[in-house]
Structure formats: C-alpha cells, structure tokens
Tab-separated table of C-alpha atoms in Angstrom:
chain	number	residue	atom	x	y	z
U	1420	UNK	CA	8.695	21.021	12.567
U	1421	UNK	CA	12.339	19.571	12.530
U	1422	UNK	CA	14.641	20.887	14.826
U	1423	UNK	CA	17.661	22.537	13.879
U	1424	UNK	CA	19.847	19.773	16.076
U	1425	UNK	CA	17.699	16.991	13.709
U	1426	UNK	CA	19.955	18.048	10.805
U	1427	UNK	CA	23.261	16.964	12.517
U	1428	UNK	CA	22.649	13.138	12.274
U	1429	UNK	CA	22.121	13.430	8.447
U	1430	UNK	CA	25.131	15.458	7.750
U	1431	UNK	CA	27.129	13.087	9.936
U	1432	UNK	CA	25.924	10.339	7.678
U	1433	UNK	CA	26.567	11.912	4.440
U	1434	UNK	CA	30.328	12.931	5.818
U	1435	UNK	CA	30.587	9.129	6.862
U	1436	UNK	CA	29.785	7.807	3.745
U	1437	UNK	CA	31.906	10.133	1.317
U	1438	UNK	CA	34.998	10.031	3.674
U	1439	UNK	CA	35.084	6.256	3.730
U	1440	UNK	CA	33.943	5.766	0.189
U	1441	UNK	CA	36.328	8.433	-1.420
U	1442	UNK	CA	39.388	7.244	0.713
U	1443	UNK	CA	38.946	3.678	-0.664
U	1444	UNK	CA	38.936	5.082	-4.291
U	1445	UNK	CA	41.872	7.223	-3.410
U	1446	UNK	CA	43.770	4.099	-2.114
U	1447	UNK	CA	43.389	2.756	-5.662
U	1448	UNK	CA	44.792	5.669	-7.423
U	1449	UNK	CA	47.629	6.567	-4.508
U	1450	UNK	CA	49.343	3.230	-4.236
U	1451	UNK	CA	52.477	4.895	-2.882
U	1452	UNK	CA	50.581	5.327	0.322
U	1453	UNK	CA	49.728	3.354	3.287
U	1454	UNK	CA	46.494	1.157	2.720
U	1455	UNK	CA	43.555	1.835	4.743
U	1456	UNK	CA	43.541	-0.281	8.216
U	1457	UNK	CA	41.235	-0.254	10.969
U	1458	UNK	CA	42.944	2.682	12.710
U	1459	UNK	CA	42.313	4.753	9.442
U	1460	UNK	CA	38.940	3.579	9.442
U	1461	UNK	CA	38.517	4.785	13.001
U	1462	UNK	CA	40.025	8.097	12.380
U	1463	UNK	CA	37.773	8.572	9.246
U	1464	UNK	CA	34.600	8.075	11.421
U	1465	UNK	CA	35.661	10.306	14.042
U	1466	UNK	CA	34.699	13.344	12.216
U	1467	UNK	CA	31.113	12.105	11.597
U	1468	UNK	CA	30.835	11.567	15.377
U	1469	UNK	CA	32.012	15.011	16.119
U	1470	UNK	CA	29.382	16.516	13.699
U	1471	UNK	CA	26.675	14.801	15.803
U	1472	UNK	CA	28.001	16.322	19.046
U	1473	UNK	CA	28.919	19.815	17.396
U	1474	UNK	CA	25.803	21.756	18.698
U	1475	UNK	CA	26.323	20.810	22.360
U	1476	UNK	CA	30.287	20.942	22.165
U	1477	UNK	CA	31.147	23.208	19.360
U	1478	UNK	CA	34.939	23.842	20.327
U	1479	UNK	CA	36.075	20.486	21.629
U	1480	UNK	CA	34.523	18.617	18.499
U	1481	UNK	CA	36.086	20.891	16.117
U	1482	UNK	CA	39.051	20.423	17.568
U	1483	UNK	CA	38.978	16.848	17.736
U	1484	UNK	CA	38.046	16.477	14.134
U	1485	UNK	CA	41.271	18.453	12.968
U	1486	UNK	CA	43.464	16.543	15.448
U	1487	UNK	CA	41.965	13.395	13.833
U	1488	UNK	CA	42.815	14.753	10.231
U	1489	UNK	CA	46.095	15.461	11.132
U	1490	UNK	CA	47.069	12.187	12.617
U	1491	UNK	CA	45.646	10.479	9.473
U	1492	UNK	CA	47.476	12.652	7.130
U	1493	UNK	CA	50.815	12.074	8.935
U	1494	UNK	CA	49.992	8.410	9.200
U	1495	UNK	CA	50.406	8.251	5.290
U	1496	UNK	CA	46.851	7.263	4.334
U	1497	UNK	CA	45.396	8.304	1.036
U	1498	UNK	CA	44.176	11.889	0.697
U	1499	UNK	CA	40.894	12.658	-0.482
U	1500	UNK	CA	37.597	11.755	1.593
U	1501	UNK	CA	39.238	12.701	4.976
U	1502	UNK	CA	38.794	16.245	4.320
U	1503	UNK	CA	34.690	16.248	4.107
U	1504	UNK	CA	34.482	16.400	8.048
U	1505	UNK	CA	36.801	19.263	8.319
U	1506	UNK	CA	35.091	21.337	5.600
U	1507	UNK	CA	32.016	20.820	6.972
U	1508	UNK	CA	32.874	21.697	10.421
U	1509	UNK	CA	34.235	25.180	9.275
U	1510	UNK	CA	31.196	25.909	7.592
U	1511	UNK	CA	29.352	25.018	11.045
U	1512	UNK	CA	31.563	27.173	13.164
U	1513	UNK	CA	31.414	30.099	10.852
U	1514	UNK	CA	27.447	29.941	10.486
U	1515	UNK	CA	27.187	29.158	14.530
U	1516	UNK	CA	29.093	32.601	15.178
U	1517	UNK	CA	32.385	30.899	16.135
U	1518	UNK	CA	34.322	32.612	13.252
U	1519	UNK	CA	37.577	33.099	15.146
U	1520	UNK	CA	38.035	29.428	15.964
U	1521	UNK	CA	37.319	28.603	12.361
U	1522	UNK	CA	39.886	30.959	11.271
U	1523	UNK	CA	42.420	29.728	13.777
U	1524	UNK	CA	41.850	26.109	12.795
U	1525	UNK	CA	42.146	27.146	9.067
U	1526	UNK	CA	45.683	29.028	9.449
U	1527	UNK	CA	46.770	25.919	11.563
U	1528	UNK	CA	45.778	23.533	8.669
U	1529	UNK	CA	47.509	25.214	6.219
U	1530	UNK	CA	50.690	25.402	8.484
U	1531	UNK	CA	50.354	21.769	9.416
U	1532	UNK	CA	49.644	20.638	5.298
U	1533	UNK	CA	52.726	22.757	4.401
U	1534	UNK	CA	55.063	21.184	6.981
U	1535	UNK	CA	53.828	17.865	6.430
U	1536	UNK	CA	55.770	16.857	3.221
U	1537	UNK	CA	58.988	18.653	4.095
U	1538	UNK	CA	58.941	16.931	7.310
U	1539	UNK	CA	58.296	13.488	5.872
U	1540	UNK	CA	60.056	13.949	2.381
U	1541	UNK	CA	56.703	13.426	0.570
U	1542	UNK	CA	57.571	13.689	-3.320
U	1543	UNK	CA	54.474	16.377	-3.696
U	1544	UNK	CA	56.251	19.183	-1.933
U	1545	UNK	CA	57.078	22.443	-3.395
U	1546	UNK	CA	55.771	26.106	-4.179
U	1547	UNK	CA	52.545	24.743	-6.068
U	1548	UNK	CA	51.739	22.346	-3.278
U	1549	UNK	CA	51.973	24.928	-0.565
U	1550	UNK	CA	50.002	27.546	-2.718
U	1551	UNK	CA	47.315	24.878	-3.608
U	1552	UNK	CA	46.796	23.728	-0.048
U	1553	UNK	CA	46.698	27.619	1.292
U	1554	UNK	CA	44.390	28.539	-1.694
U	1555	UNK	CA	41.798	25.540	-1.014
U	1556	UNK	CA	41.386	26.173	2.618
U	1557	UNK	CA	41.263	29.942	2.071
U	1558	UNK	CA	38.405	29.288	-0.458
U	1559	UNK	CA	36.692	27.164	2.025
U	1560	UNK	CA	36.521	30.061	4.498
U	1561	UNK	CA	35.353	32.334	1.939
U	1562	UNK	CA	32.504	30.349	1.100
U	1563	UNK	CA	31.723	29.885	4.477
U	1564	UNK	CA	31.833	33.654	5.155
U	1565	UNK	CA	29.530	34.089	1.986
U	1566	UNK	CA	26.878	31.739	3.095
U	1567	UNK	CA	26.928	33.467	6.636
U	1568	UNK	CA	26.423	36.885	5.072
U	1569	UNK	CA	23.722	35.665	2.963
U	1570	UNK	CA	22.025	33.863	5.967
U	1571	UNK	CA	22.480	37.067	8.082
U	1572	UNK	CA	21.215	39.173	5.179
U	1573	UNK	CA	17.888	36.980	4.875
U	1574	UNK	CA	17.539	37.249	8.743
U	1575	UNK	CA	17.672	41.030	8.543
U	1576	UNK	CA	15.167	41.229	5.853
U	1577	UNK	CA	12.809	38.912	7.771
U	1578	UNK	CA	12.737	40.972	10.641
U	1579	UNK	CA	12.360	44.081	8.475
U	1580	UNK	CA	9.253	42.585	7.253
U	1581	UNK	CA	7.975	41.639	10.414
U	1582	UNK	CA	8.692	44.796	12.330
U	1583	UNK	CA	6.970	46.411	9.591
U	1584	UNK	CA	3.977	44.206	9.789
U	1585	UNK	CA	4.055	44.975	13.750
U	1586	UNK	CA	4.230	48.473	13.020
U	1587	UNK	CA	1.036	48.742	10.450
U	1588	UNK	CA	-0.885	46.738	12.827
U	1589	UNK	CA	-0.043	49.223	15.448
U	1590	UNK	CA	-0.920	52.008	13.236
U	1591	UNK	CA	-4.214	50.218	12.196
U	1592	UNK	CA	-5.114	49.567	15.867
U	1593	UNK	CA	-4.405	53.167	16.432
U	1594	UNK	CA	-6.698	54.299	13.676
U	1595	UNK	CA	-9.479	52.092	14.786
U	1596	UNK	CA	-9.247	53.543	18.166
U	1597	UNK	CA	-9.242	56.951	16.995
U	1598	UNK	CA	-12.457	56.100	14.807
U	1599	UNK	CA	-14.248	54.465	17.587
U	1600	UNK	CA	-13.260	57.418	20.009
U	1601	UNK	CA	-14.674	60.019	17.565
U	1602	UNK	CA	-17.829	57.927	16.488
U	1603	UNK	CA	-18.505	57.454	20.287
U	1604	UNK	CA	-17.741	61.431	21.399
U	1605	UNK	CA	-19.928	62.621	18.431
U	1606	UNK	CA	-23.031	60.432	19.036
U	1607	UNK	CA	-23.103	60.497	22.944
U	1608	UNK	CA	-22.762	64.209	22.739
U	1609	UNK	CA	-25.443	64.328	20.252
U	1610	UNK	CA	-27.473	62.147	22.398
U	1611	UNK	CA	-26.586	64.153	25.352
U	1612	UNK	CA	-27.541	67.531	23.908
U	1613	UNK	CA	-30.916	65.932	22.557
U	1614	UNK	CA	-31.770	64.388	25.773
U	1615	UNK	CA	-31.389	67.776	27.601
U	1616	UNK	CA	-33.381	69.709	24.841
U	1617	UNK	CA	-36.432	67.035	25.254
U	1618	UNK	CA	-36.249	67.441	28.942
U	1619	UNK	CA	-36.342	71.071	28.751
U	1620	UNK	CA	-39.299	71.051	26.163
U	1621	UNK	CA	-41.570	67.991	26.983
U	1622	UNK	CA	-44.032	70.207	28.813
U	1623	UNK	CA	-44.307	73.163	26.704
U	1624	UNK	CA	-43.420	71.994	23.571
U	1625	UNK	CA	-43.617	68.009	23.223
U	1626	UNK	CA	-43.636	67.992	19.378
U	1627	UNK	CA	-39.930	69.405	19.325
U	1628	UNK	CA	-38.840	66.943	22.279
U	1629	UNK	CA	-40.504	64.158	20.150
U	1630	UNK	CA	-37.852	65.325	17.255
U	1631	UNK	CA	-35.182	65.051	19.755
U	1632	UNK	CA	-36.094	61.609	20.947
U	1633	UNK	CA	-36.033	60.512	17.143
U	1634	UNK	CA	-32.530	61.996	16.908
U	1635	UNK	CA	-31.505	60.126	19.919
U	1636	UNK	CA	-33.051	56.763	18.783
U	1637	UNK	CA	-30.947	57.353	15.448
U	1638	UNK	CA	-28.061	58.276	16.988
U	1639	UNK	CA	-27.953	55.548	19.241
U	1640	UNK	CA	-28.448	53.197	16.470
U	1641	UNK	CA	-25.672	54.733	14.549
U	1642	UNK	CA	-23.129	54.329	17.557
U	1643	UNK	CA	-24.012	50.824	18.023
U	1644	UNK	CA	-23.588	49.999	14.431
U	1645	UNK	CA	-20.011	51.796	14.292
U	1646	UNK	CA	-18.962	49.666	17.517
U	1647	UNK	CA	-20.239	46.443	15.869
U	1648	UNK	CA	-18.020	47.191	12.893
U	1649	UNK	CA	-14.938	47.844	14.898
U	1650	UNK	CA	-15.257	44.857	17.002
U	1651	UNK	CA	-15.895	42.737	14.096
U	1652	UNK	CA	-12.774	43.841	12.509
U	1653	UNK	CA	-10.889	43.294	15.826
U	1654	UNK	CA	-12.021	39.553	15.921
U	1655	UNK	CA	-11.549	38.778	12.409
U	1656	UNK	CA	-8.075	40.536	12.305
U	1657	UNK	CA	-8.603	41.664	8.737
U	1658	UNK	CA	-7.888	45.093	7.234
U	1659	UNK	CA	-10.269	48.091	7.912
U	1660	UNK	CA	-11.562	49.872	5.094
U	1661	UNK	CA	-12.574	53.353	5.937
U	1662	UNK	CA	-16.582	53.524	7.222
U	1663	UNK	CA	-16.472	57.256	7.591
U	1664	UNK	CA	-16.405	59.342	3.974
U	1665	UNK	CA	-17.950	62.275	2.561
U	1666	UNK	CA	-20.555	60.050	0.878
U	1667	UNK	CA	-22.269	60.080	4.212
U	1668	UNK	CA	-22.022	63.560	5.009
U	1669	UNK	CA	-25.795	64.343	4.346
U	1670	UNK	CA	-26.490	61.632	6.735
U	1671	UNK	CA	-24.224	63.337	9.065
U	1672	UNK	CA	-25.693	66.709	8.865
U	1673	UNK	CA	-29.280	65.215	9.100
U	1674	UNK	CA	-28.680	63.670	12.299
U	1675	UNK	CA	-27.084	66.560	13.832
U	1676	UNK	CA	-30.000	68.312	14.718
U	1677	UNK	CA	-28.724	71.546	13.541
U	1678	UNK	CA	-29.791	73.862	10.636
U	1679	UNK	CA	-26.737	73.186	8.236
U	1680	UNK	CA	-26.136	74.437	4.631
U	1681	UNK	CA	-23.702	72.224	2.838
U	1682	UNK	CA	-21.887	73.902	-0.268
U	1683	UNK	CA	-19.304	71.919	-2.287
U	1684	UNK	CA	-17.004	73.827	-4.893
U	1685	UNK	CA	-15.286	71.658	-7.455
U	1686	UNK	CA	-14.928	67.960	-7.516
U	1687	UNK	CA	-12.294	65.219	-7.472
U	1688	UNK	CA	-11.253	62.215	-6.061
U	1689	UNK	CA	-9.991	62.154	-2.630
U	1690	UNK	CA	-7.703	59.861	-1.024
U	1691	UNK	CA	-9.277	57.502	1.829
U	1692	UNK	CA	-7.126	59.336	4.462
U	1693	UNK	CA	-8.251	62.681	3.111
U	1694	UNK	CA	-11.840	61.785	3.237
U	1695	UNK	CA	-11.882	60.377	6.705
U	1696	UNK	CA	-10.041	63.199	8.202
U	1697	UNK	CA	-12.529	65.692	6.489
U	1698	UNK	CA	-15.492	63.675	7.631
U	1699	UNK	CA	-14.274	63.531	11.165
U	1700	UNK	CA	-13.503	67.219	11.003
U	1701	UNK	CA	-17.011	68.149	10.001
U	1702	UNK	CA	-18.265	65.730	12.622
U	1703	UNK	CA	-16.493	67.184	15.350
U	1704	UNK	CA	-17.211	70.818	14.577
U	1705	UNK	CA	-21.237	70.074	13.984
U	1706	UNK	CA	-20.687	68.276	17.789
U	1707	UNK	CA	-19.026	71.387	19.320
U	1708	UNK	CA	-21.873	73.667	17.487
U	1709	UNK	CA	-24.456	71.563	18.794
U	1710	UNK	CA	-23.102	71.478	22.366
U	1711	UNK	CA	-21.812	75.217	22.764
U	1712	UNK	CA	-24.095	76.841	20.443
U	1713	UNK	CA	-27.497	75.437	20.197
U	1714	UNK	CA	-29.920	76.773	17.508
U	1715	UNK	CA	-27.214	78.309	15.438
U	1716	UNK	CA	-27.080	78.088	11.707
U	1717	UNK	CA	-24.371	76.032	10.339
U	1718	UNK	CA	-22.306	76.186	7.112
U	1719	UNK	CA	-20.149	73.607	5.897
U	1720	UNK	CA	-18.027	74.535	2.977
U	1721	UNK	CA	-15.875	71.868	0.900
U	1722	UNK	CA	-13.463	73.401	-1.653
U	1723	UNK	CA	-11.742	70.795	-3.818
U	1724	UNK	CA	-8.454	72.594	-5.211
U	1725	UNK	CA	-5.641	71.165	-7.363
U	1726	UNK	CA	-3.176	70.952	-4.341
U	1727	UNK	CA	-5.223	71.019	-1.138
U	1728	UNK	CA	-8.715	70.288	-0.148
U	1729	UNK	CA	-10.396	73.097	2.356
U	1730	UNK	CA	-13.120	72.225	4.906
U	1731	UNK	CA	-14.668	75.076	6.434
U	1732	UNK	CA	-17.476	74.778	9.221
U	1733	UNK	CA	-19.035	78.016	10.698
U	1734	UNK	CA	-21.889	78.763	12.913
U	1735	UNK	CA	-23.413	81.802	13.785
U	1736	UNK	CA	-23.542	81.509	17.229
U	1737	UNK	CA	-26.164	80.455	19.872
U	1738	UNK	CA	-29.715	81.643	19.703
U	1739	UNK	CA	-31.068	80.002	22.750
U	1740	UNK	CA	-29.280	78.929	26.080
U	1741	UNK	CA	-27.025	75.717	26.071
U	1742	UNK	CA	-28.544	72.846	27.808
U	1743	UNK	CA	-25.271	71.366	29.021
U	1744	UNK	CA	-24.069	72.187	32.003
U	1745	UNK	CA	-20.195	71.015	31.404
U	1746	UNK	CA	-18.342	72.581	28.742
U	1747	UNK	CA	-17.012	69.045	27.341
U	1748	UNK	CA	-13.563	67.173	27.404
U	1749	UNK	CA	-11.960	69.855	25.522
U	1750	UNK	CA	-10.085	67.472	23.277
U	1751	UNK	CA	-12.214	68.225	20.358
U	1752	UNK	CA	-9.976	70.956	18.433
U	1753	UNK	CA	-6.752	69.205	19.517
U	1754	UNK	CA	-8.056	66.131	17.938
U	1755	UNK	CA	-8.792	67.657	14.642
U	1756	UNK	CA	-5.559	69.533	14.498
U	1757	UNK	CA	-3.818	66.196	14.949
U	1758	UNK	CA	-5.796	64.441	12.454
U	1759	UNK	CA	-4.661	67.715	9.915
U	1760	UNK	CA	-1.345	67.582	10.966
U	1761	UNK	CA	-0.706	63.679	10.221
U	1762	UNK	CA	-1.925	64.276	6.729
U	1763	UNK	CA	0.785	67.254	6.289
U	1764	UNK	CA	-2.134	69.959	6.795
U	1765	UNK	CA	-3.195	72.624	9.340
U	1766	UNK	CA	-6.372	73.574	11.149
U	1767	UNK	CA	-7.488	76.835	12.702
U	1768	UNK	CA	-10.224	77.456	14.924
U	1769	UNK	CA	-11.383	80.444	16.513
U	1770	UNK	CA	-14.345	83.074	17.111
U	1771	UNK	CA	-15.846	84.632	13.854
U	1772	UNK	CA	-18.339	87.264	14.302
U	1773	UNK	CA	-20.749	86.166	16.953
U	1774	UNK	CA	-20.257	82.420	16.009
U	1775	UNK	CA	-17.208	80.230	15.368
U	1776	UNK	CA	-15.143	78.727	12.877
U	1777	UNK	CA	-12.985	75.782	12.167
U	1778	UNK	CA	-10.909	75.560	8.559
U	1779	UNK	CA	-8.724	72.734	7.873
U	1780	UNK	CA	-6.606	72.490	4.984
U	1781	UNK	CA	-5.297	69.148	3.674
U	1782	UNK	CA	-2.765	68.947	1.050
U	1783	UNK	CA	-3.829	66.653	-2.296
U	1784	UNK	CA	-1.685	65.045	-4.608
U	1785	UNK	CA	-1.687	65.785	-7.990
U	1786	UNK	CA	-4.446	64.373	-10.262
U	1787	UNK	CA	-3.127	61.601	-12.782
U	1788	UNK	CA	-5.010	61.246	-16.110
C-alpha cells in the first residue's frame, strides 16, 4: 500500500505543470504585464517544491509558498497559474489539522491582493476586484473545510463500524464461554453423580451400576463433542450458530439419569436466544436435581404464550441419600437468573413442597403472520 507521503510528489508535479503552463497562456492574454523571465519561473517552481516538503515542515513550507506568490504578483507577472500551489497548500493545511494557519494565510492573502492594485496603480483596482478576490479566497477555504468535515465523518463512521465489530466479537466470545461453561458444568456434574452412584452400587446392584457407567460414557462423549465444536469455531473465527436448542431436550432428559416427565403447552417459533436460554435453564435445573435430590421425579413444563415463554422445572425431593459430598459451586441459580435477565425476563427458584422448583419467564416478540 502506498504511504500518505507518496502522494506529495504527484501533487507537486501536477502543480508545477499547471503553474508553468497556465502562466505561459496568461502571458499571451495579459500583454500589459511583465513577461515571464528566469526569476518568474523560479518563483513558479517554489510552490511545487514546498508541497513535496510540506509533511515534514508544514508551517514553514506554507509561509514560503505564499511569500513566493506575493513576490510574483508584486513583480507584475501574469496572473493565473501561480495560484495553483497556494490553493493546494490551503487544502493541505486544513486537512492536516493546521486550520488556524490556513485561515491566517487566507486573510493575509486577501489583504495583499486588495492593497496590491492600489499601491501599484493597477487598472483592475476597485470594489468589484476587492469583492472578487475576497470571495474567491473564502470559497477556497469553505471548500477545504467541507472536504475536512466529510473526511472526519467518514473516519468517524469507520471507527463506529470497527467498534461495533469489536463489540459483537466480544459478545460472541462471551456467549461461547458461557455455553462452554454450561456444557462442562452439566456434563461433569452428571459424570460425578453417576460415578458416585456406580461406586455405591457396584457390589450390591451391578445392573444399576452398569446403567450409571453407560450414562457416564454418553455424557463424556457429549462434552467432548461440544468442546470440539467451540474450539473449531475459535480456530475458524466463523459466527457460531446455537448448538443448544429445545429440539435436543429429549436427548438431554434421557442423559440426565432422572425420571423426567416433559409437557409442552402450545407451540410457536422461538427466537434462537430464547431457545438457547430455555435449554440451558432446563439443563442446569436437571443438574441441580441430580446433585441435590437423587431419585426424585422431575417435571418439565414448557408454556408457549403470546407474550412470554414459561419454563418450569419441579422435582419431588430426594428419595435416597445424595452421593456427593460437596454442595457444588453455587453459581447455578445466579447463572440462570443472568440468562433470563439478559433477555428481559425473570427467574424464580425456591422450595416447592418437599422438592424444589425453578420457573423462568422469558418475553417473546409478537408473532408476524
């Protein structure tokens, strides 16, 4: 990619060609002015040279260009091409954040070109000449300011787009981290519960221990698949489609190792975010039931309303001693509440008779026909 400074030589070359060529043409039409001589050509080439050096010496090169222009005009040489470099310099000053210098030079130029005809008794002096000079210089400055504003607006829009892209990427990473946390928490808890059950029953009830070990095998395969899916997304940098939805609820219930009855009331399409949150809430509720209420019967109720989707998971309480010695991390219910709150919903969890109940209400958009 060409650097910004690489544009200066081309601009200087264009300015040199136009200044010399236009001045030679103006000389034929302005016979009352002094003919071009080596000194005049030297003054015409000062501007392009200063444009090349402008990025390194912005203020001094601008002053030199305008001084050379003033000397050229006061020398009586033909008007025309000599103004190309000053105009280019005003634009460069404004665009490179030297606006004050540009406006000062513009005002000084107006004064010089108004005083010049009166001081040298030139025939074109008068109110029309003064207004024409002032209007032209101010028009150049207004054009430069408009270009500056347009460039800054484009840069601001580009920054906004980049910031939005970074924000979306950050949210995507956070979502993937949360998904991975939920998958790991559920499956490892399930593996832990079933392993403890298998150890407890291996001598007295080997068939039930065999069932627990089969559940461990299935859960470990599931968690490995989920981790591989997330890691592949991280490697590829592609958008991640939700892997957890209510279409996989039966599979989740089958792997829970609990006696679960699932009932759906109504039916309607759900936004992917609501489906994912509902799935994870049911998943976490089943994990808590397996951990704290082994042997309980669990009911899962899904109500598809017009304005909200209700998820209710209720267990009947433990019917046999818990096989876990620890009570867990304690992050399950707060995590479910965060998921519901992120969608503008609510989640209530607490005792229900001898058991425990989790109820989440997630708002839904209006259905479109």
